[in-house]
């Protein structure tokens, strides 16, 4: 697995602020979103890569670990090389090789799965790196824990409508259903599916979508409205997470106006949905034909 520089993926510096990282992600995600690049496999791969980078750099703890180990490829002394883990230098260590090792051990993966951690058999319920490597070397006699924890990334659309996922834990393929309306940080438990009969505990991470913001139970999006439609009134098509719908724009609408589509927001536990708020963004054509140019000229002169 080739080592990726997540800062380069998002096009930001290593000292970038959280706001800079979020802004860069949103711009790139909007550019490479599958809806705008249907059938383009390179764009789809780029979109996935952008999501991976943002998932790491937007999380303070993951970013700290990435900055400490992922970029330089250095780990604390005494953990040996990637082959035997028996001590000595880690010179020439490739972090991607180290990542591959853990993927094989804990079945990290599936479609967008994060790494799994053990729980219950080590102090504090977490897999300590030194404990884990000692157990692998067979010098400390520690046993592997039974419960494992991991993360599963889903898109905003998948969290909205629910999705069927497959993950791989210790070579075992597990199917699960992400319920409609799942929130970022929600936890799913697969009872008895971990090695040794423990549970698999998954934290759901919902990737941001450049087209929508989630505010409580409501969604917020922006739609382009041609200036003549805003002036005279008419209908525009609005993309929703459930498909699309028509929005009636009243005559004399100005840019920035917010309108509401009831029941098009986030699913609630009681079976109802929040609302979708639509911001109007007035647009004018960049390339005008002769007739259009004359009409705009006449309109300008009338407004003087």
Short mmCIF file of C-alpha atoms in Angstrom, two decimals:
data_model
loop_
_atom_site.label_atom_id
_atom_site.label_comp_id
_atom_site.label_asym_id
_atom_site.label_seq_id
_atom_site.Cartn_x
_atom_site.Cartn_y
_atom_site.Cartn_z
CA UNK A 1 0.00 0.00 0.00
CA UNK A 2 1.61 3.24 -1.12
CA UNK A 3 2.14 5.86 1.54
CA UNK A 4 -0.10 8.90 1.10
CA UNK A 5 0.64 12.39 2.33
CA UNK A 6 -2.81 13.52 3.42
CA UNK A 7 -1.75 17.16 3.49
CA UNK A 8 -0.78 16.93 -0.18
CA UNK A 9 -4.07 15.15 -0.95
CA UNK A 10 -6.03 18.13 0.41
CA UNK A 11 -3.51 20.69 -0.87
CA UNK A 12 -2.87 22.30 2.53
CA UNK A 13 0.25 22.96 4.57
CA UNK A 14 1.14 20.93 7.66
CA UNK A 15 0.34 23.93 9.81
CA UNK A 16 -3.12 24.37 8.30
CA UNK A 17 -5.92 25.26 10.70
CA UNK A 18 -9.02 23.13 11.16
CA UNK A 19 -10.97 25.71 9.16
CA UNK A 20 -8.43 25.57 6.31
CA UNK A 21 -8.63 21.76 6.21
CA UNK A 22 -12.44 21.80 6.20
CA UNK A 23 -12.55 24.44 3.47
CA UNK A 24 -10.09 22.53 1.27
CA UNK A 25 -12.04 19.31 1.73
CA UNK A 26 -15.36 20.91 0.82
CA UNK A 27 -13.96 22.45 -2.37
CA UNK A 28 -12.33 19.21 -3.51
CA UNK A 29 -15.30 17.06 -2.56
CA UNK A 30 -17.58 19.30 -4.58
CA UNK A 31 -15.25 19.05 -7.59
CA UNK A 32 -14.84 15.27 -7.49
CA UNK A 33 -18.26 14.26 -6.17
CA UNK A 34 -19.59 11.17 -8.03
CA UNK A 35 -22.80 13.00 -8.95
CA UNK A 36 -20.76 15.40 -11.07
CA UNK A 37 -18.40 12.76 -12.46
CA UNK A 38 -20.58 9.78 -13.27
CA UNK A 39 -18.60 6.94 -14.86
CA UNK A 40 -15.25 8.60 -14.08
CA UNK A 41 -13.30 6.04 -12.04
CA UNK A 42 -10.36 8.40 -11.46
CA UNK A 43 -12.70 11.01 -9.98
CA UNK A 44 -14.34 8.35 -7.80
CA UNK A 45 -10.93 7.23 -6.49
CA UNK A 46 -9.93 10.85 -5.88
CA UNK A 47 -13.18 11.46 -3.98
CA UNK A 48 -12.46 8.43 -1.78
CA UNK A 49 -8.88 9.59 -1.20
CA UNK A 50 -10.09 13.05 -0.21
CA UNK A 51 -12.50 11.48 2.29
CA UNK A 52 -9.72 9.37 3.82
CA UNK A 53 -7.46 12.41 4.20
CA UNK A 54 -10.19 14.50 5.79
CA UNK A 55 -11.20 11.72 8.18
CA UNK A 56 -7.65 11.75 9.60
CA UNK A 57 -6.77 15.44 9.51
CA UNK A 58 -10.12 16.64 10.88
CA UNK A 59 -9.76 14.48 14.00
CA UNK A 60 -7.31 16.07 16.49
CA UNK A 61 -6.07 12.77 17.94
CA UNK A 62 -5.71 11.05 14.56
CA UNK A 63 -3.93 14.08 13.16
CA UNK A 64 -1.53 14.13 16.12
CA UNK A 65 -0.64 10.48 15.60
CA UNK A 66 -0.36 10.98 11.85
CA UNK A 67 1.95 13.96 12.32
CA UNK A 68 4.04 11.99 14.81
CA UNK A 69 4.32 8.68 12.98
CA UNK A 70 2.50 8.69 9.66
CA UNK A 71 4.52 11.43 7.97
CA UNK A 72 8.02 10.72 9.23
CA UNK A 73 7.69 6.96 9.53
CA UNK A 74 9.27 6.99 13.01
CA UNK A 75 8.00 5.02 16.00
CA UNK A 76 9.29 4.79 19.56
CA UNK A 77 12.69 3.04 19.83
CA UNK A 78 12.83 -0.63 20.71
CA UNK A 79 10.01 -1.93 18.55
CA UNK A 80 12.30 -3.50 15.98
CA UNK A 81 11.83 -3.72 12.24
CA UNK A 82 8.65 -4.60 10.38
CA UNK A 83 9.83 -8.19 10.06
CA UNK A 84 10.48 -9.44 13.57
CA UNK A 85 9.54 -6.65 16.06
CA UNK A 86 12.43 -7.67 18.30
CA UNK A 87 14.11 -4.34 19.02
CA UNK A 88 16.71 -2.14 17.42
CA UNK A 89 16.37 0.61 14.85
CA UNK A 90 13.38 1.24 12.68
CA UNK A 91 15.52 2.75 9.94
CA UNK A 92 13.96 2.64 6.53
CA UNK A 93 10.55 1.90 8.02
CA UNK A 94 7.65 2.46 5.63
CA UNK A 95 4.49 3.46 7.54
CA UNK A 96 2.34 1.86 4.89
CA UNK A 97 3.96 -1.52 5.66
CA UNK A 98 3.21 -1.07 9.34
CA UNK A 99 -0.40 -0.20 8.45
CA UNK A 100 -0.67 -3.30 6.27
CA UNK A 101 0.47 -5.46 9.19
CA UNK A 102 -2.35 -4.23 11.42
CA UNK A 103 -4.86 -4.55 8.62
CA UNK A 104 -3.97 -8.21 8.31
CA UNK A 105 -4.03 -8.79 12.04
CA UNK A 106 -7.33 -7.14 12.87
CA UNK A 107 -9.02 -7.33 9.48
CA UNK A 108 -9.03 -3.58 9.03
CA UNK A 109 -10.87 -2.77 5.89
CA UNK A 110 -14.12 -3.68 4.32
CA UNK A 111 -15.20 -0.85 2.13
CA UNK A 112 -14.21 2.07 4.32
CA UNK A 113 -13.38 0.47 7.63
CA UNK A 114 -11.01 1.93 10.16
CA UNK A 115 -8.57 -0.05 12.28
CA UNK A 116 -9.90 -2.29 15.01
CA UNK A 117 -8.70 -2.13 18.60
CA UNK A 118 -9.02 -4.78 21.23
CA UNK A 119 -10.81 -4.17 24.49
CA UNK A 120 -11.13 -5.99 27.80
CA UNK A 121 -7.90 -8.00 27.91
CA UNK A 122 -5.43 -5.16 28.40
CA UNK A 123 -5.17 -2.45 30.99
CA UNK A 124 -7.76 0.24 30.47
CA UNK A 125 -9.56 -1.73 27.77
CA UNK A 126 -7.27 -0.51 24.96
CA UNK A 127 -4.60 -2.23 22.92
CA UNK A 128 -1.30 -0.67 23.90
CA UNK A 129 1.29 -0.83 21.12
CA UNK A 130 3.98 -2.19 23.43
CA UNK A 131 1.61 -4.82 24.82
CA UNK A 132 0.57 -5.85 21.33
CA UNK A 133 4.07 -6.18 19.99
CA UNK A 134 5.15 -8.05 23.10
CA UNK A 135 2.32 -10.50 22.59
CA UNK A 136 3.33 -11.01 18.96
CA UNK A 137 6.92 -11.73 19.97
CA UNK A 138 5.69 -14.26 22.49
CA UNK A 139 7.94 -12.87 25.23
CA UNK A 140 5.28 -11.55 27.59
CA UNK A 141 2.62 -14.24 27.39
CA UNK A 142 -0.25 -11.82 26.98
CA UNK A 143 -3.45 -13.05 25.37
CA UNK A 144 -5.38 -11.28 22.65
CA UNK A 145 -8.49 -9.45 23.78
CA UNK A 146 -11.94 -10.65 22.76
CA UNK A 147 -13.74 -7.41 21.93
CA UNK A 148 -12.60 -5.30 19.00
CA UNK A 149 -13.45 -1.71 18.14
CA UNK A 150 -13.26 0.11 14.85
CA UNK A 151 -14.70 2.86 12.70
CA UNK A 152 -16.83 2.67 9.58
CA UNK A 153 -17.07 5.63 7.22
CA UNK A 154 -20.32 6.21 5.34
CA UNK A 155 -21.40 9.04 3.08
CA UNK A 156 -24.08 11.50 4.14
CA UNK A 157 -26.47 9.90 1.65
CA UNK A 158 -25.85 6.43 3.11
CA UNK A 159 -26.39 7.69 6.66
CA UNK A 160 -29.58 9.44 5.51
CA UNK A 161 -31.19 6.48 3.75
CA UNK A 162 -29.41 3.59 5.48
CA UNK A 163 -26.96 1.22 3.81
CA UNK A 164 -25.82 -2.39 3.83
CA UNK A 165 -22.11 -2.76 4.61
CA UNK A 166 -19.57 -5.58 4.76
CA UNK A 167 -16.51 -5.46 7.01
CA UNK A 168 -13.64 -7.91 7.54
CA UNK A 169 -12.62 -8.85 11.09
CA UNK A 170 -9.74 -11.29 11.44
CA UNK A 171 -10.49 -12.75 8.01
CA UNK A 172 -14.21 -13.09 8.73
CA UNK A 173 -16.65 -11.17 6.52
CA UNK A 174 -19.48 -9.60 8.51
CA UNK A 175 -22.59 -7.99 7.05
CA UNK A 176 -24.37 -5.18 8.85
CA UNK A 177 -27.06 -2.59 8.27
CA UNK A 178 -26.46 1.10 8.95
CA UNK A 179 -29.94 2.40 9.92
CA UNK A 180 -31.49 5.37 8.12
CA UNK A 181 -30.86 8.59 10.00
CA UNK A 182 -27.60 7.40 11.59
CA UNK A 183 -25.59 10.23 13.13
CA UNK A 184 -21.85 10.74 13.18
CA UNK A 185 -20.44 9.05 16.28
CA UNK A 186 -23.25 6.49 16.55
CA UNK A 187 -22.20 3.04 17.77
CA UNK A 188 -23.19 -0.33 16.35
CA UNK A 189 -22.60 -3.62 18.16
CA UNK A 190 -22.18 -6.97 16.43
CA UNK A 191 -22.61 -9.32 19.37
CA UNK A 192 -20.38 -12.39 19.50
CA UNK A 193 -18.71 -11.70 16.14
CA UNK A 194 -15.19 -10.88 17.37
CA UNK A 195 -12.41 -13.48 17.63
CA UNK A 196 -12.92 -15.51 20.81
CA UNK A 197 -16.63 -14.73 20.94
CA UNK A 198 -16.41 -11.07 21.90
CA UNK A 199 -18.31 -8.19 20.33
CA UNK A 200 -17.40 -5.99 17.39
CA UNK A 201 -18.06 -2.36 18.33
CA UNK A 202 -18.25 0.07 15.42
CA UNK A 203 -18.26 3.85 15.58
CA UNK A 204 -19.95 5.36 12.52
CA UNK A 205 -18.19 8.30 10.91
CA UNK A 206 -20.37 10.27 8.50
CA UNK A 207 -18.33 12.01 5.82
CA UNK A 208 -19.17 15.61 5.08
CA UNK A 209 -20.98 16.36 1.85
CA UNK A 210 -20.06 19.56 0.01
CA UNK A 211 -23.69 19.97 -1.09
CA UNK A 212 -25.39 19.86 2.31
CA UNK A 213 -24.96 21.04 5.89
CA UNK A 214 -26.75 19.24 8.71
CA UNK A 215 -28.20 21.43 11.47
CA UNK A 216 -30.00 19.32 14.02
CA UNK A 217 -32.78 17.59 12.11
CA UNK A 218 -32.64 20.09 9.24
CA UNK A 219 -30.55 20.07 6.08
CA UNK A 220 -29.26 23.21 4.37
CA UNK A 221 -28.32 23.46 0.71
CA UNK A 222 -27.83 26.11 -1.99
CA UNK A 223 -29.49 26.26 -5.40
CA UNK A 224 -28.60 28.45 -8.36
CA UNK A 225 -31.46 30.62 -9.59
CA UNK A 226 -31.21 32.51 -12.91
CA UNK A 227 -31.75 36.25 -12.44
CA UNK A 228 -34.87 36.36 -14.68
CA UNK A 229 -36.50 33.57 -12.62
CA UNK A 230 -35.71 35.43 -9.39
CA UNK A 231 -37.19 38.62 -10.85
CA UNK A 232 -40.34 37.15 -12.42
CA UNK A 233 -40.83 34.01 -10.32
CA UNK A 234 -40.75 30.39 -11.45
CA UNK A 235 -39.57 26.92 -10.51
CA UNK A 236 -36.09 25.48 -10.04
CA UNK A 237 -35.00 21.92 -9.38
CA UNK A 238 -33.44 21.23 -5.98
CA UNK A 239 -31.33 18.16 -5.26
CA UNK A 240 -32.26 16.45 -1.99
CA UNK A 241 -30.70 13.47 -0.26
CA UNK A 242 -33.75 11.49 -1.30
CA UNK A 243 -33.65 12.53 -4.96
CA UNK A 244 -34.85 15.90 -6.28
CA UNK A 245 -37.81 18.23 -6.02
CA UNK A 246 -39.21 21.43 -7.47
CA UNK A 247 -39.03 24.71 -5.58
CA UNK A 248 -41.35 27.62 -6.41
CA UNK A 249 -39.36 30.84 -6.36
CA UNK A 250 -41.55 33.92 -5.71
CA UNK A 251 -41.16 36.95 -7.98
CA UNK A 252 -38.70 39.51 -6.66
CA UNK A 253 -36.58 37.01 -4.70
CA UNK A 254 -33.08 38.20 -3.80
CA UNK A 255 -29.86 36.28 -3.43
CA UNK A 256 -29.36 34.70 -0.01
CA UNK A 257 -33.07 34.21 0.61
CA UNK A 258 -33.88 31.00 2.48
CA UNK A 259 -36.85 28.86 1.58
CA UNK A 260 -38.11 25.67 3.18
CA UNK A 261 -39.08 22.29 1.80
CA UNK A 262 -40.98 20.61 4.61
CA UNK A 263 -40.23 17.00 5.42
CA UNK A 264 -37.10 16.81 3.26
CA UNK A 265 -34.64 16.94 6.16
CA UNK A 266 -33.00 14.32 8.37
CA UNK A 267 -34.96 11.21 9.49
CA UNK A 268 -36.15 11.34 13.10
CA UNK A 269 -36.68 8.47 15.51
CA UNK A 270 -40.46 8.97 15.40
CA UNK A 271 -40.52 8.33 11.65
CA UNK A 272 -40.91 11.96 10.61
CA UNK A 273 -38.22 14.11 9.00
CA UNK A 274 -36.81 17.55 9.53
CA UNK A 275 -36.92 20.23 6.84
CA UNK A 276 -34.63 21.17 3.97
CA UNK A 277 -33.68 24.86 3.86
CA UNK A 278 -32.66 26.16 0.45
CA UNK A 279 -30.50 29.26 0.01
CA UNK A 280 -31.02 31.07 -3.28
CA UNK A 281 -27.92 31.97 -5.26
CA UNK A 282 -28.72 34.34 -8.12
CA UNK A 283 -26.81 33.72 -11.33
CA UNK A 284 -26.39 35.48 -14.66
CA UNK A 285 -25.23 33.79 -17.86
CA UNK A 286 -21.54 34.14 -18.68
CA UNK A 287 -22.05 33.91 -22.43
CA UNK A 288 -24.90 35.96 -23.86
CA UNK A 289 -26.39 35.62 -27.32
CA UNK A 290 -27.18 38.74 -29.30
CA UNK A 291 -30.86 38.67 -28.37
CA UNK A 292 -30.12 38.07 -24.68
CA UNK A 293 -27.56 40.84 -24.65
CA UNK A 294 -30.06 43.26 -26.17
CA UNK A 295 -32.72 42.31 -23.62
CA UNK A 296 -30.31 42.81 -20.70
CA UNK A 297 -29.22 46.14 -22.20
CA UNK A 298 -32.82 47.31 -22.43
CA UNK A 299 -33.51 46.15 -18.87
CA UNK A 300 -30.44 48.01 -17.62
CA UNK A 301 -31.53 51.19 -19.35
CA UNK A 302 -35.05 50.90 -17.90
CA UNK A 303 -33.64 50.66 -14.34
CA UNK A 304 -31.58 53.84 -14.60
#
